[in-house]
CSV table of C-alpha atoms in Angstrom, one decimal:
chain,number,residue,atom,x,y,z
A,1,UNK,CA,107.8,99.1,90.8
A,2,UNK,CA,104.6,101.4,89.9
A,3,UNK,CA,104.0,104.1,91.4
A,4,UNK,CA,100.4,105.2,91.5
A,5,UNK,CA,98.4,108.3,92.5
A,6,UNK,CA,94.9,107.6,94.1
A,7,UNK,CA,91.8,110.0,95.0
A,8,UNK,CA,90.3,108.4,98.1
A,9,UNK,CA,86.9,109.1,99.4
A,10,UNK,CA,85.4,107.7,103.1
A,11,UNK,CA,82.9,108.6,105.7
A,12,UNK,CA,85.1,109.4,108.7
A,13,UNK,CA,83.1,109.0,111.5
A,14,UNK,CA,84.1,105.3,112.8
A,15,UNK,CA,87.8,105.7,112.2
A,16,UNK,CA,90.5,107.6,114.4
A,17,UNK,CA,91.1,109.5,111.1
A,18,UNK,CA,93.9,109.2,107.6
A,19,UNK,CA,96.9,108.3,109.6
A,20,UNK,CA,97.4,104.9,111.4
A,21,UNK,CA,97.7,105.0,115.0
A,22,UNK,CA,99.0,102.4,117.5
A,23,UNK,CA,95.1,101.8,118.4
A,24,UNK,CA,91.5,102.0,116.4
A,25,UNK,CA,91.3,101.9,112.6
A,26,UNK,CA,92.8,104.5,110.5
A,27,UNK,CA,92.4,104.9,106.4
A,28,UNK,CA,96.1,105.2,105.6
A,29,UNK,CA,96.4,101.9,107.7
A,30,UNK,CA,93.1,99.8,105.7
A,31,UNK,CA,94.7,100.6,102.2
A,32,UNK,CA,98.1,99.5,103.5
A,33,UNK,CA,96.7,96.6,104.7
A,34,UNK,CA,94.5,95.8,101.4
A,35,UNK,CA,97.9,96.8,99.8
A,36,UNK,CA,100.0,94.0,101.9
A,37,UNK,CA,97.0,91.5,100.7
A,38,UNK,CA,97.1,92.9,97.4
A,39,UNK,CA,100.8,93.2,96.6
A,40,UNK,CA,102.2,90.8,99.3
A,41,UNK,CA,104.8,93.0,100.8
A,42,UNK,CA,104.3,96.0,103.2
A,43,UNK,CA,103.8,99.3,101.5
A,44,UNK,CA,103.4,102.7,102.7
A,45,UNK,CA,100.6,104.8,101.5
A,46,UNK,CA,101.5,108.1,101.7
A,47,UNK,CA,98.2,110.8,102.2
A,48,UNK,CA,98.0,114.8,100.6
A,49,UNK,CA,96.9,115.3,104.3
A,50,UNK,CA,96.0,114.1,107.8
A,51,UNK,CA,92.4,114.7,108.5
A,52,UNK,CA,91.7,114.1,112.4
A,53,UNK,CA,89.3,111.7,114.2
A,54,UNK,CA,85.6,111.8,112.5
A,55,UNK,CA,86.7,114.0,109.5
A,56,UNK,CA,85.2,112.9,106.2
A,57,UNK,CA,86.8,113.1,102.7
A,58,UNK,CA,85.7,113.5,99.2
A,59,UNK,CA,88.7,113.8,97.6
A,60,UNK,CA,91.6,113.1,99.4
A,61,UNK,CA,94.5,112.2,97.1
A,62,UNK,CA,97.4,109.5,98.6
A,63,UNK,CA,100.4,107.5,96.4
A,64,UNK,CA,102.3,104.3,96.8
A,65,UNK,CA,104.4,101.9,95.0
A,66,UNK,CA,103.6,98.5,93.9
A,67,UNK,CA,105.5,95.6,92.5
A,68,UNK,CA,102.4,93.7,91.2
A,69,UNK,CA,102.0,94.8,87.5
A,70,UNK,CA,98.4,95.8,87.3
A,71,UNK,CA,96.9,98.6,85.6
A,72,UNK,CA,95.1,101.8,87.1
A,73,UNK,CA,91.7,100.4,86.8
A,74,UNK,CA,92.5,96.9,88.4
A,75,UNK,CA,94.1,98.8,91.4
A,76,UNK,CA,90.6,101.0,91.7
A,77,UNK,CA,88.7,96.7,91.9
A,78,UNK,CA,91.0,95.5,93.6
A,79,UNK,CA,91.4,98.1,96.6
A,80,UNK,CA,87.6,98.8,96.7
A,81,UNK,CA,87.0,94.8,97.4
A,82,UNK,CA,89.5,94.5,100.1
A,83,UNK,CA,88.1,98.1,102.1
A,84,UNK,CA,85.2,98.5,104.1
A,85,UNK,CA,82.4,100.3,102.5
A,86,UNK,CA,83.1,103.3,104.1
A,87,UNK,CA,86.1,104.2,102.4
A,88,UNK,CA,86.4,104.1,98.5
A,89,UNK,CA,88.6,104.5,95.9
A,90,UNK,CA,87.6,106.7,93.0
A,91,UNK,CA,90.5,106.6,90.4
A,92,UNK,CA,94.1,105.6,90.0
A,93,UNK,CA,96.5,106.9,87.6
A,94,UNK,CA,100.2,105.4,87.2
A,95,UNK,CA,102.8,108.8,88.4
A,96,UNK,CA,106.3,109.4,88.3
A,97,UNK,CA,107.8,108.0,91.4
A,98,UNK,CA,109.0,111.2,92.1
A,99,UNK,CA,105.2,111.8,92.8
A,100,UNK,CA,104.9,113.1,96.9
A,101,UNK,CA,101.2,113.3,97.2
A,102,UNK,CA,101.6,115.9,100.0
A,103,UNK,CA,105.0,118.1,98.9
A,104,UNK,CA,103.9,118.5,95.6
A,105,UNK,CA,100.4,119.9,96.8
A,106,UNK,CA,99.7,123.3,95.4
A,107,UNK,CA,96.3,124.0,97.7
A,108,UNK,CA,93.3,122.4,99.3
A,109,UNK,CA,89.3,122.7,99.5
A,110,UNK,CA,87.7,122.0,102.5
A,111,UNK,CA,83.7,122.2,103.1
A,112,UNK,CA,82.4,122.6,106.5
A,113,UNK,CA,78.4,122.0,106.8
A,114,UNK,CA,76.2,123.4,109.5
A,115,UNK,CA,72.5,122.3,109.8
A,116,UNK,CA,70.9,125.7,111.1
A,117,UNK,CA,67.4,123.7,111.8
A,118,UNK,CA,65.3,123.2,114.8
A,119,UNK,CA,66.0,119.2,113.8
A,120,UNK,CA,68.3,117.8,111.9
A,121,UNK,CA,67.7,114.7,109.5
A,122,UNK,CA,68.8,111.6,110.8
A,123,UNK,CA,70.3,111.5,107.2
A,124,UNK,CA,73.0,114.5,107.8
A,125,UNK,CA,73.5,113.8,111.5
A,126,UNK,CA,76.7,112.4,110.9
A,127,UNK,CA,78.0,114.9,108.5
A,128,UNK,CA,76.9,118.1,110.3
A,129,UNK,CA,77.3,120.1,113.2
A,130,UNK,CA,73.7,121.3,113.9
A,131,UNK,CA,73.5,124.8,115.0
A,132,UNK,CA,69.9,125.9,115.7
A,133,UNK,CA,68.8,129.2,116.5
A,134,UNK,CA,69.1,131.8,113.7
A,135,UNK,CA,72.6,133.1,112.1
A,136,UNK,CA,73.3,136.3,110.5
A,137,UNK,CA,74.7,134.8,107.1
A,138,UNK,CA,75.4,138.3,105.7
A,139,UNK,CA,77.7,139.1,108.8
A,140,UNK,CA,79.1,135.4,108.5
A,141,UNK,CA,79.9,136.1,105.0
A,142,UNK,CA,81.7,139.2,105.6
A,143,UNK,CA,83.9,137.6,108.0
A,144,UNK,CA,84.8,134.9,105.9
A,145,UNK,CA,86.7,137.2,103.5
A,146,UNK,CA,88.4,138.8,105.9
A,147,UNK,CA,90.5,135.5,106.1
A,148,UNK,CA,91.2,135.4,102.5
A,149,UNK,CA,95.2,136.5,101.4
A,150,UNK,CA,98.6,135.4,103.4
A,151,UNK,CA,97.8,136.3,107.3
A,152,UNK,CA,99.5,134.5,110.2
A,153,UNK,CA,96.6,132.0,111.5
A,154,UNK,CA,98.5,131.1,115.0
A,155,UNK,CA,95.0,132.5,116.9
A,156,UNK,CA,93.4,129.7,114.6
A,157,UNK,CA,95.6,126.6,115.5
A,158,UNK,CA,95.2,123.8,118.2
A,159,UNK,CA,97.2,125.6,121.2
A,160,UNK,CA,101.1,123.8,121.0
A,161,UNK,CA,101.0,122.8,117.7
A,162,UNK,CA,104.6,122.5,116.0
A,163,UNK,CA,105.1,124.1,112.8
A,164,UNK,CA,107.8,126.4,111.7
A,165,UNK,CA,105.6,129.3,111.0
A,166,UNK,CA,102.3,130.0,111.6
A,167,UNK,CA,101.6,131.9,108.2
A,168,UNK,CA,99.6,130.8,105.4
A,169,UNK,CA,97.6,131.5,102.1
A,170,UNK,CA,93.7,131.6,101.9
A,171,UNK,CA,92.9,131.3,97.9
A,172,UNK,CA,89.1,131.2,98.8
A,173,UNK,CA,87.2,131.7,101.7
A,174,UNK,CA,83.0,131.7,101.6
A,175,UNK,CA,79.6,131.2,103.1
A,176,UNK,CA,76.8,129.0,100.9
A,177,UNK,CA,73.3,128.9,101.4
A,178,UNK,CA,72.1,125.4,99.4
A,179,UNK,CA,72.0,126.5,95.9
A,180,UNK,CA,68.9,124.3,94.8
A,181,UNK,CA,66.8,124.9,97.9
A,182,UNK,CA,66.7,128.5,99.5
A,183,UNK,CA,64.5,126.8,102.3
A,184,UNK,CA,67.1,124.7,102.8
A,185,UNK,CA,68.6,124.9,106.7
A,186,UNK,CA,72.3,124.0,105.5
A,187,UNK,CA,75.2,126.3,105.2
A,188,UNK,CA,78.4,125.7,103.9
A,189,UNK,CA,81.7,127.1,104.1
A,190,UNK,CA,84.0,126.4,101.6
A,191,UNK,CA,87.9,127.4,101.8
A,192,UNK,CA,90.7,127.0,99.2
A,193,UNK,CA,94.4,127.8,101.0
A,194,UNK,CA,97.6,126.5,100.1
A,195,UNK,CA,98.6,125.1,103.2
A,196,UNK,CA,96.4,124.8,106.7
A,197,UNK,CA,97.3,124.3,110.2
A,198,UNK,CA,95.7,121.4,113.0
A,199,UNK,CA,91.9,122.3,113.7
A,200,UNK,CA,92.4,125.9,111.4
A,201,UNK,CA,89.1,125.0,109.5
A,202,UNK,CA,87.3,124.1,112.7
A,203,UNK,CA,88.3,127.2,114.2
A,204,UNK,CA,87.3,129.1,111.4
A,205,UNK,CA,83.6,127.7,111.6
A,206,UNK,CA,83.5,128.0,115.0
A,207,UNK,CA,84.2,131.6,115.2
A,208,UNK,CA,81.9,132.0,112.0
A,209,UNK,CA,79.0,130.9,114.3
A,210,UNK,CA,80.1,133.4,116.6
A,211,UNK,CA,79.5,136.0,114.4
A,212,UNK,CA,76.6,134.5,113.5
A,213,UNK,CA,74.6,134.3,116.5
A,214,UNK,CA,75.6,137.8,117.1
A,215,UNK,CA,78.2,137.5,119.8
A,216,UNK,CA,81.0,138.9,117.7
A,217,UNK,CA,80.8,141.8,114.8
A,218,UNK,CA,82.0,140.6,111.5
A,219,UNK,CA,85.0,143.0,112.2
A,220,UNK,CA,86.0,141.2,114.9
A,221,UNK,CA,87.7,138.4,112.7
A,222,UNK,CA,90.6,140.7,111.8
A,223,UNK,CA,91.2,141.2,115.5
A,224,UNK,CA,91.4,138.0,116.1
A,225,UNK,CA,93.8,137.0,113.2
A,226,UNK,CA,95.9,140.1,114.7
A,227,UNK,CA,96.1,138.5,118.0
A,228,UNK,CA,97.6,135.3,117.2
A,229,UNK,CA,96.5,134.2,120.2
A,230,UNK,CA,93.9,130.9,120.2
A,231,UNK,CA,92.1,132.4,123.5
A,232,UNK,CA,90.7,135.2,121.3
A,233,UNK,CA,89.2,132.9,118.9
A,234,UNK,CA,86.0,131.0,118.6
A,235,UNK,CA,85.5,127.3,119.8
A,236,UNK,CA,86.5,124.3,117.7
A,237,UNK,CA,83.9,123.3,115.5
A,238,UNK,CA,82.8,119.1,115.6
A,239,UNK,CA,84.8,117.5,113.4
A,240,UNK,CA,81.4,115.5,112.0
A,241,UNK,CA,80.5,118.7,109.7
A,242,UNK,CA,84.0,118.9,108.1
A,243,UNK,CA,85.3,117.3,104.5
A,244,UNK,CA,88.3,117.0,102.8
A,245,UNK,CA,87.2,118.3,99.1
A,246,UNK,CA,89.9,118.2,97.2
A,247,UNK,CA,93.7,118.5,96.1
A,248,UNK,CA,94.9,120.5,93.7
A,249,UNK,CA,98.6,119.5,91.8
A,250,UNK,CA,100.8,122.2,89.3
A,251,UNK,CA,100.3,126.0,89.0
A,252,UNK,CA,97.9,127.4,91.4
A,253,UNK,CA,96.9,131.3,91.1
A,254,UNK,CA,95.9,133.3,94.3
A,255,UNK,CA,92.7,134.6,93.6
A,256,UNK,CA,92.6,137.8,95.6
A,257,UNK,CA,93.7,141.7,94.8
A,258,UNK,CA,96.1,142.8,97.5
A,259,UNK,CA,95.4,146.1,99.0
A,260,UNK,CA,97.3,149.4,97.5
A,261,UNK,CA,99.4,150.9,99.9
C-alpha cells in the first residue's frame, strides 16, 4: 500500500460540496470513484476539510492509500482523466501512512470575494457574491482585525452546530482591494485560523458587509464576538464567493501580539 497526499482544486458550484452524500455529486465521492476505477478496490479519500454546497477550492489537500504501484506523477494523469473538468488535481507526493490530511492540519486560508459593482461580469458570477452599493472598506478593514487572536466564535457558527468548544485561533484576518487594478470593483477577504467552525467564514463576510454599508460601526464586531450568540451576527454570506485556499502542515506561528495586561 502507498499512501499519497494530494492538493485538489474544483469549481464548487454544480456539486453538493467535498463530502459524499446519499444524493448529488460530491468531490470526496468523484476521486473515490476514479480511485475504484483506478485501483480496483474501494478506497476512502480522506479531505483537510468539508467545504459545503457551492464552495470552491484552490488548494484543498486530501490522502488515500493505493495498492497499484504508481508513482506521484502517474496518480496526478491518471486522476485528472477519470474527473470531470471541474475538479483537478495539482500534485501528489507519496506520505507516511500515518499521514491524516485533516488531524495533522496546522491552519487554513480561506478567500471570500465580493463584486461591489453596479454589474457583475458574467465571468465572476459564479465565484462572487455581488454586493452593489458603496462599502466603507476602511471600517471593514478595521473590523476584520478585531477577529484576529483566540476568541470564542459561537455568535459566528450555523445555529446547533456540534463541536466541543466553540473557541478558535485567527492567524490572519484582512480586507483587499485588487492589487493590480485600484478601479477594480472586487474585494477580498482573506483569513488564516487554525481551526474554523460551519458557515464561520460566511458569517464573517456577511457581518463585514454590514459594517460596510454602514449598518454596524466597526466596533460592533467585538460585541458580537462577546455575545456568542448567532442572532447578533450578520447574515450568511452565498457560498458562490467563498474558496478554500490552502492547507498548511508542521509548525505554524500565530502572527499576532497579545495585548499587555
Amino acid at each position: 500500500m502507498r499512501t499519497f497526499r494530494i492538493t485538489v482544486a474544483y469549481d464548487g458550484t454544480d456539486f453538493v460540496g467535498w463530502q459524499r452524500q446519499a444524493a448529488g455529486v460530491s468531490i470526496q465521492g468523484l476521486l473515490e470513484d476514479a480511485l475504484r476505477e483506478l485501483d480496483e478496490r474501494d478506497v476512502t479519500v480522506m479531505g483537510a476539510g468539508r467545504t459545503d454546497a457551492g464552495v470552491h477550492a484552490l488548494g484543498q489537500v486530501a490522502a488515500f492509500a493505493i495498492e497499484r504501484p504508481l508513482e506521484a506523477g502517474a496518480v496526478v494523469r491518471a486522476l485528472n482523466a477519470r474527473l470531470p473538468h471541474a475538479v483537478r488535481v495539482l500534485s501528489a507526493e507519496e506520505a507516511p501512512a500515518s499521514f491524516r490530511a485533516r488531524a495533522d492540519a496546522r491552519s487554513k486560508t480561506y478567500r471570500y470575494r465580493i463584486w461591489n459593482g453596479d454589474v457583475v461580469s458574467p465571468f465572476e458570477r459564479r465565484f462572487v457574491w455581488h454586493v452593489p452599493g458603496a462599502l466603507d472598506v476602511d471600517a471593514m478593514r478595521a473590523a476584520a482585525r478585531t477577529l484576529v487572536g483566540r476568541h470564542d466564535f459561537a455568535a459566528l457558527q450555523t445555529a446547533g452546530s456540534d463541536v466541543s468548544t466553540t473557541e478558535r485561533e485567527i492567524l490572519s484576518s484582512e480586507i483587499q482591494s485588487a492589487i493590480h487594478d485600484p478601479q477594480s470593483p472586487l474585494l477580498t477577504y482573506e483569513v488564516c485560523g487554525t481551526g474554523f467552525l460551519r458557515h464561520m467564514v460566511r458569517a464573517i463576510a456577511g457581518s463585514l458587509v454590514e459594517v460596510g454599508r454602514g449598518h454596524r460601526p466597526a466596533a460592533w464586531m467585538a460585541d458580537v464576538l462577546a455575545s456568542c450568540d448567532r442572532g447578533q451576527a450578520g447574515p450568511t454570506a452565498p457560498a458562490r464567493g467563498l474558496f478554500l485556499v490552502s492547507v498548511a502542515y508542521g509548525v505554524v506561528q500565530s502572527r499576532f501580539i497579545p495585548k499587555e495586561g
